[in-house]
Tab-separated table of C-alpha atoms and ligand atoms in Angstrom:
chain	number	residue	atom	x	y	z
P	1	UNK	CA	-12.519	26.152	-14.790
P	2	UNK	CA	-14.644	27.259	-11.527
P	3	UNK	CA	-18.098	28.524	-11.026
P	4	UNK	CA	-19.427	30.528	-8.321
P	5	UNK	CA	-21.180	28.991	-5.597
P	6	UNK	CA	-24.939	29.206	-5.861
P	7	UNK	CA	-25.649	29.011	-2.460
P	8	UNK	CA	-23.874	30.107	0.689
P	9	UNK	CA	-21.710	28.153	2.699
P	10	UNK	CA	-23.178	26.710	5.959
P	11	UNK	CA	-21.091	25.598	9.102
P	12	UNK	CA	-20.352	22.249	9.514
P	13	UNK	CA	-22.310	21.765	12.395
P	14	UNK	CA	-25.392	22.891	10.442
P	15	UNK	CA	-24.681	20.209	7.580
P	16	UNK	CA	-25.459	16.594	7.412
P	17	UNK	CA	-22.878	13.845	6.014
P	18	UNK	CA	-23.054	12.680	2.837
P	19	UNK	CA	-24.058	8.570	2.780
P	20	UNK	CA	-22.674	6.147	1.040
P	21	UNK	CA	-25.943	5.717	-0.867
P	22	UNK	CA	-26.912	6.636	-4.248
P	23	UNK	CA	-26.641	10.491	-4.246
P	24	UNK	CA	-26.073	13.604	-6.399
P	25	UNK	CA	-23.041	15.434	-6.966
P	26	UNK	CA	-22.532	18.739	-8.504
P	27	UNK	CA	-19.159	19.160	-10.584
P	28	UNK	CA	-17.886	22.378	-9.092
P	29	UNK	CA	-14.223	22.863	-10.905
P	30	UNK	CA	-12.605	20.821	-13.695
P	31	UNK	CA	-8.710	21.378	-13.645
P	32	UNK	CA	-6.042	19.891	-16.660
P	33	UNK	CA	-3.420	18.371	-14.504
P	34	UNK	CA	-1.495	16.828	-17.184
P	35	UNK	CA	-1.939	15.188	-20.991
P	36	UNK	CA	-5.554	13.129	-20.637
P	37	UNK	CA	-5.679	13.845	-16.899
P	38	UNK	CA	-8.414	16.287	-15.151
P	39	UNK	CA	-9.042	16.866	-11.553
P	40	UNK	CA	-13.262	17.043	-11.076
P	41	UNK	CA	-14.190	18.549	-7.785
P	42	UNK	CA	-17.835	18.291	-6.042
P	43	UNK	CA	-20.358	19.212	-3.913
P	44	UNK	CA	-23.561	18.459	-3.001
P	45	UNK	CA	-26.760	20.063	-3.728
P	46	UNK	CA	-28.213	19.627	-0.122
P	47	UNK	CA	-25.522	20.871	1.842
P	48	UNK	CA	-23.815	17.778	3.076
P	49	UNK	CA	-20.186	17.242	3.960
P	50	UNK	CA	-17.919	14.717	3.031
P	51	UNK	CA	-16.517	12.150	5.530
P	52	UNK	CA	-14.018	9.442	4.519
P	53	UNK	CA	-10.682	8.249	4.906
P	54	UNK	CA	-7.809	9.399	2.764
P	55	UNK	CA	-7.207	6.910	0.145
P	56	UNK	CA	-10.880	5.729	-0.347
P	57	UNK	CA	-12.600	5.732	-3.738
P	58	UNK	CA	-16.042	6.451	-4.804
P	59	UNK	CA	-18.246	5.182	-7.663
P	60	UNK	CA	-19.668	7.533	-10.446
P	61	UNK	CA	-22.621	6.666	-13.001
P	62	UNK	CA	-21.455	8.500	-16.114
P	63	UNK	CA	-24.303	9.362	-18.527
P	64	UNK	CA	-22.752	8.095	-21.809
P	65	UNK	CA	-24.381	7.140	-24.457
P	66	UNK	CA	-26.452	4.522	-25.189
P	67	UNK	CA	-26.466	3.333	-21.590
P	68	UNK	CA	-25.163	4.575	-18.240
P	69	UNK	CA	-21.594	3.355	-16.851
P	70	UNK	CA	-20.479	2.882	-13.275
P	71	UNK	CA	-17.002	3.708	-12.689
P	72	UNK	CA	-14.614	3.913	-9.489
P	73	UNK	CA	-12.088	6.452	-8.871
P	74	UNK	CA	-9.800	6.856	-6.111
P	75	UNK	CA	-10.368	10.333	-4.463
P	76	UNK	CA	-7.248	12.849	-4.841
P	77	UNK	CA	-8.933	15.426	-1.919
P	78	UNK	CA	-8.611	14.922	1.576
P	79	UNK	CA	-11.335	14.559	4.100
P	80	UNK	CA	-9.408	17.376	6.452
P	81	UNK	CA	-11.371	19.893	3.617
P	82	UNK	CA	-14.468	18.184	3.973
P	83	UNK	CA	-16.524	20.928	2.093
P	84	UNK	CA	-15.811	19.125	-1.359
P	85	UNK	CA	-14.259	16.166	-2.657
P	86	UNK	CA	-12.092	15.747	-5.758
P	87	UNK	CA	-11.433	12.858	-8.119
P	88	UNK	CA	-8.633	12.999	-10.594
P	89	UNK	CA	-8.850	10.835	-13.696
P	90	UNK	CA	-6.611	9.841	-16.542
P	91	UNK	CA	-8.196	8.647	-19.774
P	92	UNK	CA	-6.720	5.460	-20.957
P	93	UNK	CA	-6.859	4.544	-24.522
P	94	UNK	CA	-10.290	3.360	-25.380
P	95	UNK	CA	-11.606	4.391	-22.201
P	96	UNK	CA	-15.493	5.267	-22.493
P	97	UNK	CA	-16.457	6.592	-19.006
P	98	UNK	CA	-13.308	8.452	-18.236
P	99	UNK	CA	-13.106	9.853	-21.755
P	100	UNK	CA	-16.645	11.127	-21.357
P	101	UNK	CA	-15.582	13.165	-18.349
P	102	UNK	CA	-12.840	14.864	-19.702
P	103	UNK	CA	-15.083	15.789	-22.700
P	104	UNK	CA	-18.137	16.703	-21.317
P	105	UNK	CA	-18.190	16.724	-17.431
P	106	UNK	CA	-17.917	20.333	-16.581
P	107	UNK	CA	-18.873	22.838	-13.593
P	108	UNK	CA	-22.699	23.190	-12.559
P	109	UNK	CA	-23.529	19.531	-14.202
P	110	UNK	CA	-25.034	16.861	-11.732
P	111	UNK	CA	-24.113	12.686	-11.799
P	112	UNK	CA	-25.165	10.092	-9.415
P	113	UNK	CA	-22.317	8.691	-7.036
P	114	UNK	CA	-21.773	6.098	-4.633
P	115	UNK	CA	-19.598	6.199	-1.463
P	116	UNK	CA	-16.842	7.037	-0.603
P	117	UNK	CA	-15.537	3.515	0.421
P	118	UNK	CA	-12.610	1.368	0.427
P	119	UNK	CA	-10.161	-0.094	2.711
P	120	UNK	CA	-6.613	1.401	1.527
P	121	UNK	CA	-6.139	4.166	4.168
P	122	UNK	CA	-3.614	4.934	6.531
P	123	UNK	CA	-6.520	5.624	8.899
P	124	UNK	CA	-6.943	1.529	8.686
P	125	UNK	CA	-3.087	0.811	8.184
P	126	UNK	CA	-1.291	3.556	10.324
P	127	UNK	CA	2.372	3.488	10.822
P	128	UNK	CA	5.101	5.627	12.483
P	129	UNK	CA	6.604	6.309	9.036
P	130	UNK	CA	5.590	5.974	5.312
P	131	UNK	CA	6.640	4.964	1.904
P	132	UNK	CA	3.932	5.798	-0.568
P	133	UNK	CA	5.032	4.252	-4.080
P	134	UNK	CA	2.795	5.027	-6.789
P	135	UNK	CA	2.828	5.104	-10.702
P	136	UNK	CA	1.000	7.246	-13.342
P	137	UNK	CA	-2.696	8.359	-11.624
P	138	UNK	CA	-1.715	5.792	-9.435
P	139	UNK	CA	-0.585	8.614	-7.600
P	140	UNK	CA	-4.296	9.780	-6.519
P	141	UNK	CA	-4.968	7.865	-3.268
P	142	UNK	CA	-1.104	8.902	-2.144
P	143	UNK	CA	-1.816	12.544	-2.672
P	144	UNK	CA	-5.205	12.205	-0.502
P	145	UNK	CA	-2.942	10.787	2.266
P	146	UNK	CA	-0.357	13.634	1.734
P	147	UNK	CA	-2.633	16.259	1.672
P	148	UNK	CA	-4.106	15.013	4.997
P	149	UNK	CA	-0.820	14.428	6.579
P	150	UNK	CA	0.163	17.957	5.459
P	151	UNK	CA	-3.281	19.306	7.162
P	152	UNK	CA	-3.473	17.269	10.382
P	153	UNK	CA	0.024	15.698	10.933
P	154	UNK	CA	2.552	17.911	9.581
P	155	UNK	CA	5.745	16.075	11.531
P	156	UNK	CA	4.686	13.030	9.343
P	157	UNK	CA	7.971	11.322	7.776
P	158	UNK	CA	6.945	10.284	4.359
P	159	UNK	CA	8.964	8.947	1.479
P	160	UNK	CA	6.896	9.478	-1.562
P	161	UNK	CA	7.614	7.792	-4.737
P	162	UNK	CA	6.271	7.890	-8.003
P	163	UNK	CA	7.065	6.879	-11.565
P	164	UNK	CA	5.515	8.349	-14.853
P	165	UNK	CA	6.528	7.792	-18.661
P	166	UNK	CA	7.591	11.163	-19.352
P	167	UNK	CA	8.276	14.299	-16.718
P	168	UNK	CA	4.872	15.771	-18.168
P	169	UNK	CA	3.131	13.402	-17.112
P	170	UNK	CA	4.047	13.576	-13.574
P	171	UNK	CA	0.746	14.308	-11.891
P	172	UNK	CA	0.666	17.225	-9.018
P	173	UNK	CA	4.256	17.675	-9.564
P	174	UNK	CA	3.893	21.205	-8.524
P	175	UNK	CA	1.950	20.757	-5.646
P	176	UNK	CA	3.797	18.088	-4.222
P	177	UNK	CA	7.299	20.120	-4.536
P	178	UNK	CA	5.231	22.970	-2.673
P	179	UNK	CA	4.025	20.467	-0.093
P	180	UNK	CA	7.662	19.282	0.338
P	181	UNK	CA	8.422	23.106	1.500
P	182	UNK	CA	6.176	22.775	4.123
P	183	UNK	CA	6.457	19.411	5.278
P	184	UNK	CA	9.725	18.688	6.890
P	185	UNK	CA	10.069	15.257	6.569
P	186	UNK	CA	8.392	14.574	3.145
P	187	UNK	CA	11.374	13.419	0.684
P	188	UNK	CA	10.259	13.243	-2.997
P	189	UNK	CA	11.642	11.153	-5.707
P	190	UNK	CA	10.087	11.050	-9.224
P	191	UNK	CA	11.228	8.288	-11.555
P	192	UNK	CA	10.352	8.680	-15.408
P	193	UNK	CA	10.901	6.018	-18.267
P	194	UNK	CA	12.109	8.687	-21.007
P	195	UNK	CA	12.518	12.508	-21.117
P	196	UNK	CA	12.898	14.569	-24.001
P	197	UNK	CA	15.996	16.833	-24.165
P	198	UNK	CA	13.749	19.790	-23.639
P	199	UNK	CA	12.855	19.236	-20.310
P	200	UNK	CA	16.469	19.080	-18.510
P	201	UNK	CA	15.220	16.041	-16.357
P	202	UNK	CA	17.788	15.930	-13.589
P	203	UNK	CA	15.399	13.445	-11.794
P	204	UNK	CA	15.829	9.394	-12.010
P	205	UNK	CA	15.413	7.096	-15.135
P	206	UNK	CA	13.851	3.876	-15.279
P	207	UNK	CA	12.129	1.390	-13.411
P	208	UNK	CA	11.636	1.048	-10.037
P	209	UNK	CA	13.462	-2.081	-8.142
P	210	UNK	CA	15.355	-3.171	-5.457
P	211	UNK	CA	18.499	-0.520	-5.760
P	212	UNK	CA	16.101	2.156	-6.407
P	213	UNK	CA	13.943	1.570	-3.208
P	214	UNK	CA	17.214	1.102	-0.890
P	215	UNK	CA	18.607	4.286	-2.289
P	216	UNK	CA	15.541	6.435	-2.013
P	217	UNK	CA	14.393	5.011	1.603
P	218	UNK	CA	17.143	3.323	3.213
P	219	UNK	CA	14.945	2.896	5.986
P	220	UNK	CA	12.296	0.998	4.236
P	221	UNK	CA	12.336	-1.832	6.395
P	222	UNK	CA	10.583	0.554	9.283
P	223	UNK	CA	8.113	1.944	6.841
P	224	UNK	CA	4.416	1.135	6.353
P	225	UNK	CA	4.043	0.606	2.650
P	226	UNK	CA	1.466	1.934	0.409
P	227	UNK	CA	1.725	0.778	-3.310
P	228	UNK	CA	-0.965	1.568	-6.285
P	229	UNK	CA	-0.283	1.408	-10.014
P	230	UNK	CA	-0.702	-1.229	-12.806
P	231	UNK	CA	-0.375	-4.740	-11.501
P	232	UNK	CA	3.095	-5.402	-12.945
P	233	UNK	CA	4.259	-2.172	-11.307
P	234	UNK	CA	2.759	-3.194	-7.814
P	235	UNK	CA	4.207	-6.931	-8.721
P	236	UNK	CA	8.114	-5.676	-8.814
P	237	UNK	CA	7.426	-3.395	-5.672
P	238	UNK	CA	6.225	-6.226	-4.183
P	239	UNK	CA	8.937	-8.875	-5.267
P	240	UNK	CA	11.804	-5.936	-4.081
P	241	UNK	CA	10.642	-5.758	-0.913
P	242	UNK	CA	10.036	-9.364	0.110
P	243	UNK	CA	13.332	-10.131	-1.366
P	244	UNK	CA	14.698	-7.848	0.695
P	245	UNK	CA	13.148	-8.980	3.724
P	246	UNK	CA	10.288	-6.550	4.671
P	247	UNK	CA	7.431	-7.375	6.622
P	248	UNK	CA	4.495	-7.676	3.666
P	249	UNK	CA	1.861	-7.229	6.860
P	250	UNK	CA	3.072	-3.425	6.605
P	251	UNK	CA	2.755	-3.344	2.760
P	252	UNK	CA	-1.006	-2.052	1.491
P	253	UNK	CA	-1.830	-2.017	-2.417
P	254	UNK	CA	-4.801	-0.569	-4.507
P	255	UNK	CA	-5.200	-2.317	-7.889
P	256	UNK	CA	-4.938	0.578	-10.340
P	257	UNK	CA	-6.607	0.211	-13.877
P	258	UNK	CA	-8.898	1.098	-16.167
P	259	UNK	CA	-12.562	0.205	-14.926
P	260	UNK	CA	-13.546	-3.213	-17.057
P	261	UNK	CA	-16.510	-2.392	-19.193
P	262	UNK	CA	-19.614	-4.486	-18.258
P	263	UNK	CA	-18.966	-8.011	-18.388
P	264	UNK	CA	-22.320	-9.745	-19.430
P	265	UNK	CA	-21.988	-13.328	-18.403
P	266	UNK	CA	-24.268	-15.880	-20.421
P	267	UNK	CA	-27.290	-17.684	-18.256
P	268	UNK	CA	-25.994	-20.589	-16.628
P	269	UNK	CA	-27.202	-23.760	-18.523
P	270	UNK	CA	-30.158	-25.519	-17.475
P	271	UNK	CA	-28.953	-29.058	-16.920
P	272	UNK	CA	-32.149	-30.801	-15.605
P	273	UNK	CA	-29.936	-33.657	-13.572
P	274	UNK	CA	-30.824	-34.182	-9.903
P	275	UNK	CA	-27.634	-32.830	-8.771
P	276	UNK	CA	-28.216	-29.802	-10.761
P	277	UNK	CA	-31.868	-29.571	-9.290
P	278	UNK	CA	-30.702	-30.028	-5.765
P	279	UNK	CA	-28.301	-27.212	-6.290
P	280	UNK	CA	-30.434	-24.948	-7.619
P	281	UNK	CA	-31.366	-21.819	-5.763
P	282	UNK	CA	-34.346	-19.364	-6.072
P	283	UNK	CA	-33.795	-15.330	-5.716
P	284	UNK	CA	-37.064	-13.438	-4.945
P	285	UNK	CA	-36.583	-9.749	-5.554
P	286	UNK	CA	-38.913	-8.483	-3.327
P	287	UNK	CA	-39.450	-4.863	-4.290
P	288	UNK	CA	-39.877	-5.844	-8.054
P	289	UNK	CA	-41.982	-8.860	-7.270
P	290	UNK	CA	-39.955	-11.039	-9.729
P	291	UNK	CA	-38.598	-14.441	-8.693
P	292	UNK	CA	-36.207	-16.328	-10.588
P	293	UNK	CA	-34.345	-20.032	-10.438
P	294	UNK	CA	-30.551	-19.749	-10.770
P	295	UNK	CA	-27.904	-22.187	-10.405
P	296	UNK	CA	-25.868	-22.151	-7.106
P	297	UNK	CA	-22.782	-20.890	-8.416
P	298	UNK	CA	-24.653	-17.930	-9.872
P	299	UNK	CA	-24.308	-14.657	-8.242
P	300	UNK	CA	-26.873	-12.716	-7.179
P	301	UNK	CA	-26.150	-9.940	-9.700
P	302	UNK	CA	-26.554	-12.775	-12.555
P	303	UNK	CA	-29.969	-13.658	-11.051
P	304	UNK	CA	-31.142	-10.122	-11.399
P	305	UNK	CA	-29.660	-9.775	-14.934
P	306	UNK	CA	-31.531	-12.905	-15.935
P	307	UNK	CA	-34.459	-11.871	-14.376
P	308	UNK	CA	-34.510	-8.653	-16.406
P	309	UNK	CA	-33.569	-6.412	-13.574
P	310	UNK	CA	-30.651	-3.668	-13.055
P	311	UNK	CA	-28.910	-3.565	-9.412
P	312	UNK	CA	-26.203	-1.303	-10.195
P	313	UNK	CA	-22.401	-2.464	-10.261
P	314	UNK	CA	-19.082	-1.452	-11.358
P	315	UNK	CA	-16.358	-3.436	-10.132
P	316	UNK	CA	-17.883	-6.440	-10.004
P	317	UNK	CA	-14.982	-8.247	-7.996
P	318	UNK	CA	-16.296	-7.164	-4.579
P	319	UNK	CA	-14.498	-4.208	-4.229
P	320	UNK	CA	-16.581	-0.725	-4.756
P	321	UNK	CA	-19.638	-1.575	-3.213
P	322	UNK	CA	-21.872	-0.196	-5.639
P	323	UNK	CA	-23.945	-3.403	-6.060
P	324	UNK	CA	-24.786	-3.637	-2.286
P	325	UNK	CA	-28.341	-4.663	-1.548
P	326	UNK	CA	-30.161	-5.993	1.488
P	327	UNK	CA	-30.461	-9.726	1.845
P	328	UNK	CA	-33.918	-9.715	3.733
P	329	UNK	CA	-34.478	-13.500	3.970
P	330	UNK	CA	-32.076	-16.781	3.369
P	331	UNK	CA	-28.858	-17.570	3.402
P	332	UNK	CA	-26.038	-16.617	1.076
P	333	UNK	CA	-22.192	-17.241	0.846
P	334	UNK	CA	-20.317	-14.063	0.120
P	335	UNK	CA	-16.508	-13.396	-1.021
P	336	UNK	CA	-15.835	-10.003	-1.087
P	337	UNK	CA	-12.524	-7.903	-1.305
P	338	UNK	CA	-13.350	-5.095	1.175
P	339	UNK	CA	-16.436	-3.343	-0.585
P	340	UNK	CA	-18.658	-3.806	2.320
P	341	UNK	CA	-18.144	-2.908	5.993
P	342	UNK	CA	-19.001	-5.983	8.860
P	343	UNK	CA	-21.834	-3.860	10.679
P	344	UNK	CA	-23.503	-3.836	7.217
P	345	UNK	CA	-23.016	-7.692	6.632
P	346	UNK	CA	-24.724	-7.762	9.975
P	347	UNK	CA	-27.318	-5.937	8.925
P	348	UNK	CA	-27.856	-8.357	6.069
P	349	UNK	CA	-26.466	-6.246	3.544
P	350	UNK	CA	-24.382	-8.221	0.426
P	351	UNK	CA	-22.918	-7.178	-2.502
P	352	UNK	CA	-24.940	-8.772	-5.427
P	353	UNK	CA	-21.717	-9.247	-7.344
P	354	UNK	CA	-19.937	-11.882	-5.086
P	355	UNK	CA	-22.509	-13.146	-3.405
P	356	UNK	CA	-24.320	-16.986	-4.083
P	357	UNK	CA	-27.599	-17.616	-2.849
P	358	UNK	CA	-27.904	-20.930	-0.971
P	359	UNK	CA	-31.466	-22.391	-1.018
P	360	UNK	CA	-34.304	-19.645	-0.999
P	361	UNK	CA	-33.622	-16.271	-0.397
P	362	UNK	CA	-34.991	-12.524	-0.831
P	363	UNK	CA	-33.388	-9.622	-1.924
P	364	UNK	CA	-34.790	-6.102	-1.449
P	365	UNK	CA	-34.157	-4.988	-4.975
H	1	LIG	S1	-20.234	-4.215	-8.394
H	1	LIG	FE1	-18.448	-3.623	-7.037
H	1	LIG	S2	-18.547	-4.560	-5.213
H	1	LIG	FE2	-20.112	-5.516	-6.502
């Protein structure tokens, strides 16, 4: 499903890059890829171009009822085609946000978004040769990186392994086969758990394991590995590689799991003990004029919630960067998982979901 562009395209040098603050995206196409899987492409209403690293993700604010939810999705598009970006999403059983996208998000609609961000990219971990291993919709960052290599470095040596439940559920199957005819050193392998007789599946059956890895990438030991899929899948890959003596410094993985529903953590109990008092912290939210006391092990995000304030959040474990806020005064302790850059930390930004206040602090929120 596509719509005609309603404004003329500008040259790239006339456009500003999209930044990672909250901004609007306008859906320009919604394409079915596989059962319960769709690709949504976006542009910005303000003629921005998209600057990101292949493999990064965005956080979308999805207007489901009764409350919007924040969901993080890896980009399947490539920054070598910077006028639009795309996410390819699979609605899992019981998913709320992704199901809303499949059922309601259509060309012409606008949603709010943060990003792109994330460390899982060959730009951050370049190698001589690559081994991309994915399961299900964990294929999306691999697709972004493969498209980028096709456009910008077509002599790249890539072994691309994807595991799916059935042949029908292999995402980007046709496009990958086409790419393999154009990128000489792109070797594809698909492993399915089951196939109906009608498919006449001639590929591999079963699961990824040590012998499969050796078979499909005999020179795996020389490759830089990117892996994305459910945690049991990634554990199997890690264990197989470790058992074969692979240098795990060249192994990179991205957790791929359905976005968690918002966790509402109960307020910390007030103890009133001298110890607790000495550990208590105070967070002043300068833009709202609200001040709240909290325990030293409360996060800034929890302190905000307890004060009735809303700081946008999605992953809540320091990956997506959605909850980034400026700490304008005071000391904090942050334990993040790559959702914030070093220069942002130097400027005083923190991730509210994984930062604890020390003493008195001020947050611009
Ligand atoms: S909510 Fe994702 S980094 Fe805080």
